[in-house]
CSV table of C-alpha atoms in Angstrom, one decimal:
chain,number,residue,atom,x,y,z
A,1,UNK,CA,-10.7,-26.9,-48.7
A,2,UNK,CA,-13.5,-24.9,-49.8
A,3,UNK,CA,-15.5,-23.6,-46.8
A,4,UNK,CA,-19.9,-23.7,-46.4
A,5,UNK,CA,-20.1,-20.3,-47.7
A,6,UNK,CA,-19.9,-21.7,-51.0
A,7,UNK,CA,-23.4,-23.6,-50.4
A,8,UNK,CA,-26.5,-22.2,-49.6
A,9,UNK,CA,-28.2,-25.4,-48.1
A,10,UNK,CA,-26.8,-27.1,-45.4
A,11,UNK,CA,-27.9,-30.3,-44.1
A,12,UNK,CA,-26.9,-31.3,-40.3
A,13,UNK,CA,-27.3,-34.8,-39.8
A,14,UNK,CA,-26.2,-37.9,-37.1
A,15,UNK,CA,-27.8,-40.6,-34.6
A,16,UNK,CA,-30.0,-39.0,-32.4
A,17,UNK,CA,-28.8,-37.6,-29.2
A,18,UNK,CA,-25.8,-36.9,-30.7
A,19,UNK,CA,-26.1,-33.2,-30.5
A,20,UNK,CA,-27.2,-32.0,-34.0
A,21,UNK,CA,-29.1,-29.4,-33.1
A,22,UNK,CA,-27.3,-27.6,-31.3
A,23,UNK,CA,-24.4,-27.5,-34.3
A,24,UNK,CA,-26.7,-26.6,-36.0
A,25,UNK,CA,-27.4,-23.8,-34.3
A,26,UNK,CA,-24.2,-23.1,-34.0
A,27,UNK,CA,-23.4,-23.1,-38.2
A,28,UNK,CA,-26.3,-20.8,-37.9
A,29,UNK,CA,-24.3,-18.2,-36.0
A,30,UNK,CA,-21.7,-18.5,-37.8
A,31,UNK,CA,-23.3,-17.8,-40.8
A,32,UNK,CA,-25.3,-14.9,-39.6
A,33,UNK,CA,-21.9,-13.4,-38.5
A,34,UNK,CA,-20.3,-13.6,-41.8
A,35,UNK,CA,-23.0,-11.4,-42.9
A,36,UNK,CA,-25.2,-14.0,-44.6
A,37,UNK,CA,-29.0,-14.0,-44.3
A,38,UNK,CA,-30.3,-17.2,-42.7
A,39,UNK,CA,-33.0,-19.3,-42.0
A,40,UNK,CA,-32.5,-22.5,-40.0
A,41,UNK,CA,-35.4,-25.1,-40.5
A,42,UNK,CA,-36.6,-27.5,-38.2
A,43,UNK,CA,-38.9,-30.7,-39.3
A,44,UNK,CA,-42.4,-31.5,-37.4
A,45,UNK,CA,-40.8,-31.7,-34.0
A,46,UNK,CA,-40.4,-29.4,-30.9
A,47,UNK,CA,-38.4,-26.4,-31.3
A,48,UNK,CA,-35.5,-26.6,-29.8
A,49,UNK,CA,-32.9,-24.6,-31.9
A,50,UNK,CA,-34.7,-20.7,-31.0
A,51,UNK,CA,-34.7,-22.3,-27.1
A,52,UNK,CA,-30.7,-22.7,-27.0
A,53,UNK,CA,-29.9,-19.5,-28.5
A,54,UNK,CA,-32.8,-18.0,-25.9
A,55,UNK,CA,-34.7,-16.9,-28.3
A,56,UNK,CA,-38.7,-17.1,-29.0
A,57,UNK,CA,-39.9,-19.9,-30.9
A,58,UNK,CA,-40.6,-19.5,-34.5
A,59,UNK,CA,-43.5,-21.5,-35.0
A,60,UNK,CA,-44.6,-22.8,-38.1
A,61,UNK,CA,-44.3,-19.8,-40.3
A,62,UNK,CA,-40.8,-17.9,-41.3
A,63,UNK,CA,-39.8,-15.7,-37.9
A,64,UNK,CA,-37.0,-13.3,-37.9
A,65,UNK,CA,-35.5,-13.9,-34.5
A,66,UNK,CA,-32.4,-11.4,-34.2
A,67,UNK,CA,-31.1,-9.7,-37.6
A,68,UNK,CA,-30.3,-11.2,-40.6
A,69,UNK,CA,-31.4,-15.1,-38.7
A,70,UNK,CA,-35.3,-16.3,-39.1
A,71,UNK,CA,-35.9,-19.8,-38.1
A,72,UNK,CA,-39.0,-21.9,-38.9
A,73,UNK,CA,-40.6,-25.3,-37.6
A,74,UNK,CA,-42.1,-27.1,-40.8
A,75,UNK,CA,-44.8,-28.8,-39.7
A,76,UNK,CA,-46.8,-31.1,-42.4
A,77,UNK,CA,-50.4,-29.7,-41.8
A,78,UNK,CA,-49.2,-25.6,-42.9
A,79,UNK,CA,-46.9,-27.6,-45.5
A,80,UNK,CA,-49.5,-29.0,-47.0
A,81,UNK,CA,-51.6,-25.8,-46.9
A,82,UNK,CA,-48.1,-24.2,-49.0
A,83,UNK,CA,-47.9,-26.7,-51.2
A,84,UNK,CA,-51.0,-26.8,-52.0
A,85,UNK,CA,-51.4,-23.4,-52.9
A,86,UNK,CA,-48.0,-23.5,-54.8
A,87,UNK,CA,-48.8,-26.1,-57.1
A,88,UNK,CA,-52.6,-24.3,-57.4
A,89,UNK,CA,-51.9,-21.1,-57.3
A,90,UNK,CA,-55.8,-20.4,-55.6
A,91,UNK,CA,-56.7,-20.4,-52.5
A,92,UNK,CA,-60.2,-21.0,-53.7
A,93,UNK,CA,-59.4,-24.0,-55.6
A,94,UNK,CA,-56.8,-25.3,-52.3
A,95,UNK,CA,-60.0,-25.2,-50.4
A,96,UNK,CA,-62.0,-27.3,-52.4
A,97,UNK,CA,-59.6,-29.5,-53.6
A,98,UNK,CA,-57.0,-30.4,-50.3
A,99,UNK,CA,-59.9,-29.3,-47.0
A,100,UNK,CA,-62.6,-31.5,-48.9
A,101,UNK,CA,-62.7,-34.3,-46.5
A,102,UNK,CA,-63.0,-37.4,-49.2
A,103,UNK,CA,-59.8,-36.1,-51.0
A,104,UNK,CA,-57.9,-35.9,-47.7
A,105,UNK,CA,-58.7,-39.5,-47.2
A,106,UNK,CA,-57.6,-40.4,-50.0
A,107,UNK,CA,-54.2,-38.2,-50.6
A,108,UNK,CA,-53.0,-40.7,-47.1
A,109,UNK,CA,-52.3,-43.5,-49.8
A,110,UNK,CA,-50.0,-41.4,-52.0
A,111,UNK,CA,-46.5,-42.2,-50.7
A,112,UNK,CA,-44.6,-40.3,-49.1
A,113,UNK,CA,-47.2,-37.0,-49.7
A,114,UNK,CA,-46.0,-35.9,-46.6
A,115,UNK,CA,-42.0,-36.0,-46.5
A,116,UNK,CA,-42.7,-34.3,-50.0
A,117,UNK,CA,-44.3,-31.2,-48.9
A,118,UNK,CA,-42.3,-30.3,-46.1
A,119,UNK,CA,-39.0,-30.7,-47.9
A,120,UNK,CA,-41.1,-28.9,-50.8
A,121,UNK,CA,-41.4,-26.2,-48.1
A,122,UNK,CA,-37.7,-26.0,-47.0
A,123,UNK,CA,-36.5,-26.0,-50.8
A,124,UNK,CA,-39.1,-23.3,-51.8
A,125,UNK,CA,-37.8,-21.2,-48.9
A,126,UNK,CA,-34.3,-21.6,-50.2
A,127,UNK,CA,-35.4,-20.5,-53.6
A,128,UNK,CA,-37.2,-17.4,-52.8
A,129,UNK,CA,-36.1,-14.3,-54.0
A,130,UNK,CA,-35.9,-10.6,-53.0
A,131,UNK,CA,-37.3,-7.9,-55.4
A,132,UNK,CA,-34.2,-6.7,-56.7
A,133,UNK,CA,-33.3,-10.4,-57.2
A,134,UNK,CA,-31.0,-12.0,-54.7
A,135,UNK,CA,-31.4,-14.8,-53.0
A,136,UNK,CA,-33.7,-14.0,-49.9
A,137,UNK,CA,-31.7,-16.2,-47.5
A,138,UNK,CA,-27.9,-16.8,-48.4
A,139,UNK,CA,-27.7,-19.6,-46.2
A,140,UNK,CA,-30.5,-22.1,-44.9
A,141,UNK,CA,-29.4,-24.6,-42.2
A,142,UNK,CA,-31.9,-27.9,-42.2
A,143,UNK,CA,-31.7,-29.3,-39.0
A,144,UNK,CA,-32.6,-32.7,-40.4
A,145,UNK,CA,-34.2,-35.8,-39.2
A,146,UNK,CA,-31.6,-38.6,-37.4
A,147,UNK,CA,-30.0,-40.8,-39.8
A,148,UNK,CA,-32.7,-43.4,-41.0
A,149,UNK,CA,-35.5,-40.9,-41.2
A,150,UNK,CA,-33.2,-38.7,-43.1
A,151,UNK,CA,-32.4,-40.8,-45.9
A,152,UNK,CA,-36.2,-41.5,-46.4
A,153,UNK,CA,-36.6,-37.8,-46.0
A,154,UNK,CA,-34.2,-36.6,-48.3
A,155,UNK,CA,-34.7,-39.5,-51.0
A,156,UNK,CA,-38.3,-38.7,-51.4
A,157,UNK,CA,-37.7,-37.2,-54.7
A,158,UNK,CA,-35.6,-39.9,-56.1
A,159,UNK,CA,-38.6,-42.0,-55.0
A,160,UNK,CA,-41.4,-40.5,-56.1
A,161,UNK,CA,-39.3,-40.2,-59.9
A,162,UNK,CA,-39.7,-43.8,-60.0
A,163,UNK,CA,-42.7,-44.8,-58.8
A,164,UNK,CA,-45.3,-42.6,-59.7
A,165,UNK,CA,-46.6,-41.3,-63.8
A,166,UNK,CA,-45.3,-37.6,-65.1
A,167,UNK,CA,-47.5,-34.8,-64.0
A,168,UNK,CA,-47.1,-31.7,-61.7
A,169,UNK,CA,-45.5,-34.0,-58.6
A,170,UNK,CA,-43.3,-35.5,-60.6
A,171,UNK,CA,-42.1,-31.8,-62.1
A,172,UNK,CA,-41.7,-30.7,-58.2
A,173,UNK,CA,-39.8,-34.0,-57.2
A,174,UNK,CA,-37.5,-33.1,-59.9
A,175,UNK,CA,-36.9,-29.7,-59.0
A,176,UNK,CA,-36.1,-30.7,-55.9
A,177,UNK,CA,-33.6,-33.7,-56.3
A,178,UNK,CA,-31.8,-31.6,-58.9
A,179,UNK,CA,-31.0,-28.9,-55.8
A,180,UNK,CA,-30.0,-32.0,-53.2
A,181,UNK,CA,-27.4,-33.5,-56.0
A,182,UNK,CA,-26.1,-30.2,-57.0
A,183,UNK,CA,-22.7,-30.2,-55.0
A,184,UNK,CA,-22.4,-26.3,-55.4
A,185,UNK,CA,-26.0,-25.4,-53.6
A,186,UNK,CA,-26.1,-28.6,-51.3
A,187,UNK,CA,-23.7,-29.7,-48.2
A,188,UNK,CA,-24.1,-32.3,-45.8
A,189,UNK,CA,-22.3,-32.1,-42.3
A,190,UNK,CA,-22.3,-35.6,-40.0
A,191,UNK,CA,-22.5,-35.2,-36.7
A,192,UNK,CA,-21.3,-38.1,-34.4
A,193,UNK,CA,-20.1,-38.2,-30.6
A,194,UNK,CA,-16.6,-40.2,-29.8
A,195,UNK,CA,-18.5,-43.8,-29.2
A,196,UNK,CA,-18.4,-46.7,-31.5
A,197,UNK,CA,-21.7,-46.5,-32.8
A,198,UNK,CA,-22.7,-42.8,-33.5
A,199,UNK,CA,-19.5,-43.5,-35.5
A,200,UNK,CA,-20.5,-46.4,-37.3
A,201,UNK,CA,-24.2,-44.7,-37.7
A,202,UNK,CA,-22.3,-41.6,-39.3
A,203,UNK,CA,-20.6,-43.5,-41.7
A,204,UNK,CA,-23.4,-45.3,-42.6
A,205,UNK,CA,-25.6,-42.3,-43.1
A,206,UNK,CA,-22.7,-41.1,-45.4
A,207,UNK,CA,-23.1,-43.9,-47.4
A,208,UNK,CA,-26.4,-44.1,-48.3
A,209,UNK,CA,-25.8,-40.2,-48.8
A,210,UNK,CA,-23.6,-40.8,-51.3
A,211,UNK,CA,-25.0,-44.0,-52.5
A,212,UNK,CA,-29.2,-43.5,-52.5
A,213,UNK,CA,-29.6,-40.0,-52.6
A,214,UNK,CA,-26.4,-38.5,-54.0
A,215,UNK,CA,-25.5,-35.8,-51.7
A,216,UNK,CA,-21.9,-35.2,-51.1
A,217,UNK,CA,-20.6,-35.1,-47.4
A,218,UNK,CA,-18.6,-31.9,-47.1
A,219,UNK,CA,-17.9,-32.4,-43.6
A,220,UNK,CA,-17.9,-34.3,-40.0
A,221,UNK,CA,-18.2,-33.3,-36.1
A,222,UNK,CA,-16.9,-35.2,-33.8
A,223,UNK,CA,-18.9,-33.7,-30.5
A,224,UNK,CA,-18.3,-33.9,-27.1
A,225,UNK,CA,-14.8,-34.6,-27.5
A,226,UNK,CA,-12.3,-35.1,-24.4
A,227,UNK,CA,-9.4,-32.9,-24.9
A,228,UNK,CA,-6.0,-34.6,-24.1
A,229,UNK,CA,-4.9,-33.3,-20.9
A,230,UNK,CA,-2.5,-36.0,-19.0
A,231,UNK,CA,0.0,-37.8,-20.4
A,232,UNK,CA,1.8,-41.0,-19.9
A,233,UNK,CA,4.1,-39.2,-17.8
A,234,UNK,CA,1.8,-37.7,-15.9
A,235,UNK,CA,-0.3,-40.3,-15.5
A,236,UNK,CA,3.1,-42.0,-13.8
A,237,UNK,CA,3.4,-38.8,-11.8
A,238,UNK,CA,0.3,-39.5,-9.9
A,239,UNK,CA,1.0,-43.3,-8.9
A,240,UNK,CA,1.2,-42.1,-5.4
A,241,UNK,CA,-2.3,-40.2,-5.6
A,242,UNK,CA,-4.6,-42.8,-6.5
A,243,UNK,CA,-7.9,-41.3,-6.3
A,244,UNK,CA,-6.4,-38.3,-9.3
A,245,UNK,CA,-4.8,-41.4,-10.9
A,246,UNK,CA,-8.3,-42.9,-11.3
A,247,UNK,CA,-10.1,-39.3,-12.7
A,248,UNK,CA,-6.7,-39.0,-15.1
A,249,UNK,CA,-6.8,-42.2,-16.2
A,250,UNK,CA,-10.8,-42.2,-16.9
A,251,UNK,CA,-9.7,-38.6,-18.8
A,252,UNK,CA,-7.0,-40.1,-20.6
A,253,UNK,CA,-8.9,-42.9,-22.3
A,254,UNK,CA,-11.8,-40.4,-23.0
A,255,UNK,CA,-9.1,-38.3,-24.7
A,256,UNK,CA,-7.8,-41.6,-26.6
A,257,UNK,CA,-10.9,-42.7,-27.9
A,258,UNK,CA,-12.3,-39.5,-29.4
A,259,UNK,CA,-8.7,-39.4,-31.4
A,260,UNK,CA,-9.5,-43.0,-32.7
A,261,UNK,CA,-12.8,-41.9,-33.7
A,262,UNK,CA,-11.6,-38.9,-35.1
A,263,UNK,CA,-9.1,-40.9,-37.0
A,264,UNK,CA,-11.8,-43.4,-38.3
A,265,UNK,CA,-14.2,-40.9,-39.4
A,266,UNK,CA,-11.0,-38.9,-41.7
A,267,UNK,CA,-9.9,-42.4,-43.0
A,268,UNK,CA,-13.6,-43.6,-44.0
A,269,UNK,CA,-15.2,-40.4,-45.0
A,270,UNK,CA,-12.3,-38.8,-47.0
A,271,UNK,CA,-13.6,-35.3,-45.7
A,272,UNK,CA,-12.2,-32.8,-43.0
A,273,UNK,CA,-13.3,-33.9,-39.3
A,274,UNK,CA,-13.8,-31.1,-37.0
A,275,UNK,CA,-13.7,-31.5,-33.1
A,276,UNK,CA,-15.8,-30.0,-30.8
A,277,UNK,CA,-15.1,-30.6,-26.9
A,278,UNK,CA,-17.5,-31.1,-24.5
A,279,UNK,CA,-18.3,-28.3,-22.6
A,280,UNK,CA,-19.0,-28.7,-18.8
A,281,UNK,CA,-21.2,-25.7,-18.1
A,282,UNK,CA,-23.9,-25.3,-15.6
A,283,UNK,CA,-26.6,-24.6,-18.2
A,284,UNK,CA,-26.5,-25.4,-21.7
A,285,UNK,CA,-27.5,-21.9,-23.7
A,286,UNK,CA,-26.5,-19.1,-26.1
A,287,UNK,CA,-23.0,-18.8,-24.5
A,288,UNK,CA,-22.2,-22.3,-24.7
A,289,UNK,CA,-23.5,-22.2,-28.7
A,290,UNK,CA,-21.3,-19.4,-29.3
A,291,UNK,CA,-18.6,-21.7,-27.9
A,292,UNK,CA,-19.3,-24.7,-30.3
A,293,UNK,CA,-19.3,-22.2,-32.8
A,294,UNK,CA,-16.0,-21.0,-33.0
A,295,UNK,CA,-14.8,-24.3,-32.9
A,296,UNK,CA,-16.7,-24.9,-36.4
A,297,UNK,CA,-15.5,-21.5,-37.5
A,298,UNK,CA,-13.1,-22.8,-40.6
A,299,UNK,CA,-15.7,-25.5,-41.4
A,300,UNK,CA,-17.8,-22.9,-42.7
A,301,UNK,CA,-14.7,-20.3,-43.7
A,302,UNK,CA,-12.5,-23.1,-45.1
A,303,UNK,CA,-9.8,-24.8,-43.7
A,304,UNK,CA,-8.5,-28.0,-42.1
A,305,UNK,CA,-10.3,-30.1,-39.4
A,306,UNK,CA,-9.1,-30.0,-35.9
């Protein structure tokens, strides 16, 4: 299978709580160490991505954090500010069109205004260029809303297509659904914990993916996985003990049922599954990311889930 380096957008989605950020982080990484320049994008919320790789925080405009990785927090009042002076190309004209307070009121009843200009924001970012031409950031990892905000986040365009009259919004909504649908810029990862329902939500979120907006679902994580460690046998070994029969058995069915949901995920989302174990550490930082992230290493190379 074709690995993430054949994208340049990657979207990292799930329930919430299920640990999204941090695989995202983690895809960042990986990225950055095969060479590829990358910016990992946050939406309107506290950064949390720069504080598990013990970074500093971005903020709301592009920050390079360590080489070849800048991360950004895209918040709607500096998107709008962006898109604003994309789409009017003065900063005169911005001014007296989106900071006069009458037009402010009114842009509130436009839908959706501002899910549009912050994914305007990420897409522009993933379309700028360097001077000589190539892409300025190779990869961009989107950190992206939990599952129901996502799919209104990411079907804004769609939306907008079909509900409001041709004119410049209309030509950036269009720009910006063609890059989502286009399977050889766009990948969405799922992210979902061994539990029935960040497994059902995952499947769910792949199919109004597939269904509403259109983006393909290149992969799945299955975090916080229990390893299998004791078997039956040993299990039967430790009849005697019943105390370590208790903490082996509570393993063992831990074990168990992140194999079922592994299995579930594979059979339902016809895409590679790739486990992730939980990780008991003391503190959850850049050593325990660099962990996560060579268990995703042939998600983003290529190869088989595990």
């Amino acid at each position: 299978m074709a690995g993430l380096l054949d994208k340049r957008l990657w979207i990292v989605s799930g329930k919430g709580g299920v640990g999204k950020t941090t695989i995202a982080a983690a895809l960042a990484l990986a990225s950055v160490r095969a060479g590829r320049r990358t910016l990992v994008c946050e939406v309107n919320t506290q950064e949390r991505v720069s504080r598990i790789l013990e970074l500093p925080e971005a903020g709301p405009e592009v920050k390079l954090l360590e080489e070849n990785l800048w991360a950004v927090d895209v918040r709607p009042q500096e998107a709008m500010r962006e898109y604003g002076l994309m789409v009017l190309r003065f900063e005169t004209l911005y001014k007296t069109v989106f900071e006069n307070r009458l037009v402010r009121y009114f842009l509130r009843f436009i839908p959706s205004l501002q899910e549009l200009v912050l994914l305007g924001k990420i897409l522009f970012h993933l379309q700028e260029k360097l001077p000589d031409g190539r892409w300025k950031y190779d990869t961009l990892v989107l950190d992206a809303p939990a599952t129901g905000h996502a799919i209104s986040f990411l079907s804004v365009p769609q939306v907008l297509l079909q509900t409001i009259p041709p004119g410049p919004m209309t030509r950036e909504a269009l720009k910006m659904r063609d890059l989502l649908v286009d399977p050889s810029v766009t990948a969405a990862v799922l992210v979902a914990l061994p539990e029935e329902m960040p497994v059902n939500e995952a499947l769910e979120l792949h199919s109004a993916l597939r269904d509403r907006v259109h983006i393909r679902t290149h992969a799945a994580v299955l975090n916080q996985a229990f390893p299998e460690r004791f078997t039956e046998a040993d299990l039967e070994a430790l009849a005697g003990h019943p105390e370590l029969k208790r903490v082996a058995q509570a393993h063992h069915d831990r074990a168990s049922q992140a194999v079922l949901a592994g299995t579930k995920l594979e059979r339902n989302l016809h895409a590679p599954v790739y486990t992730v174990p939980r990780l008991f550490v003391p503190r959850f930082g850049r050593d325990a990311v660099e962990t996560v992230m060579g268990h995703l290493n042939a998600m983003v190379t290529g190869g088989t889930g595990a």
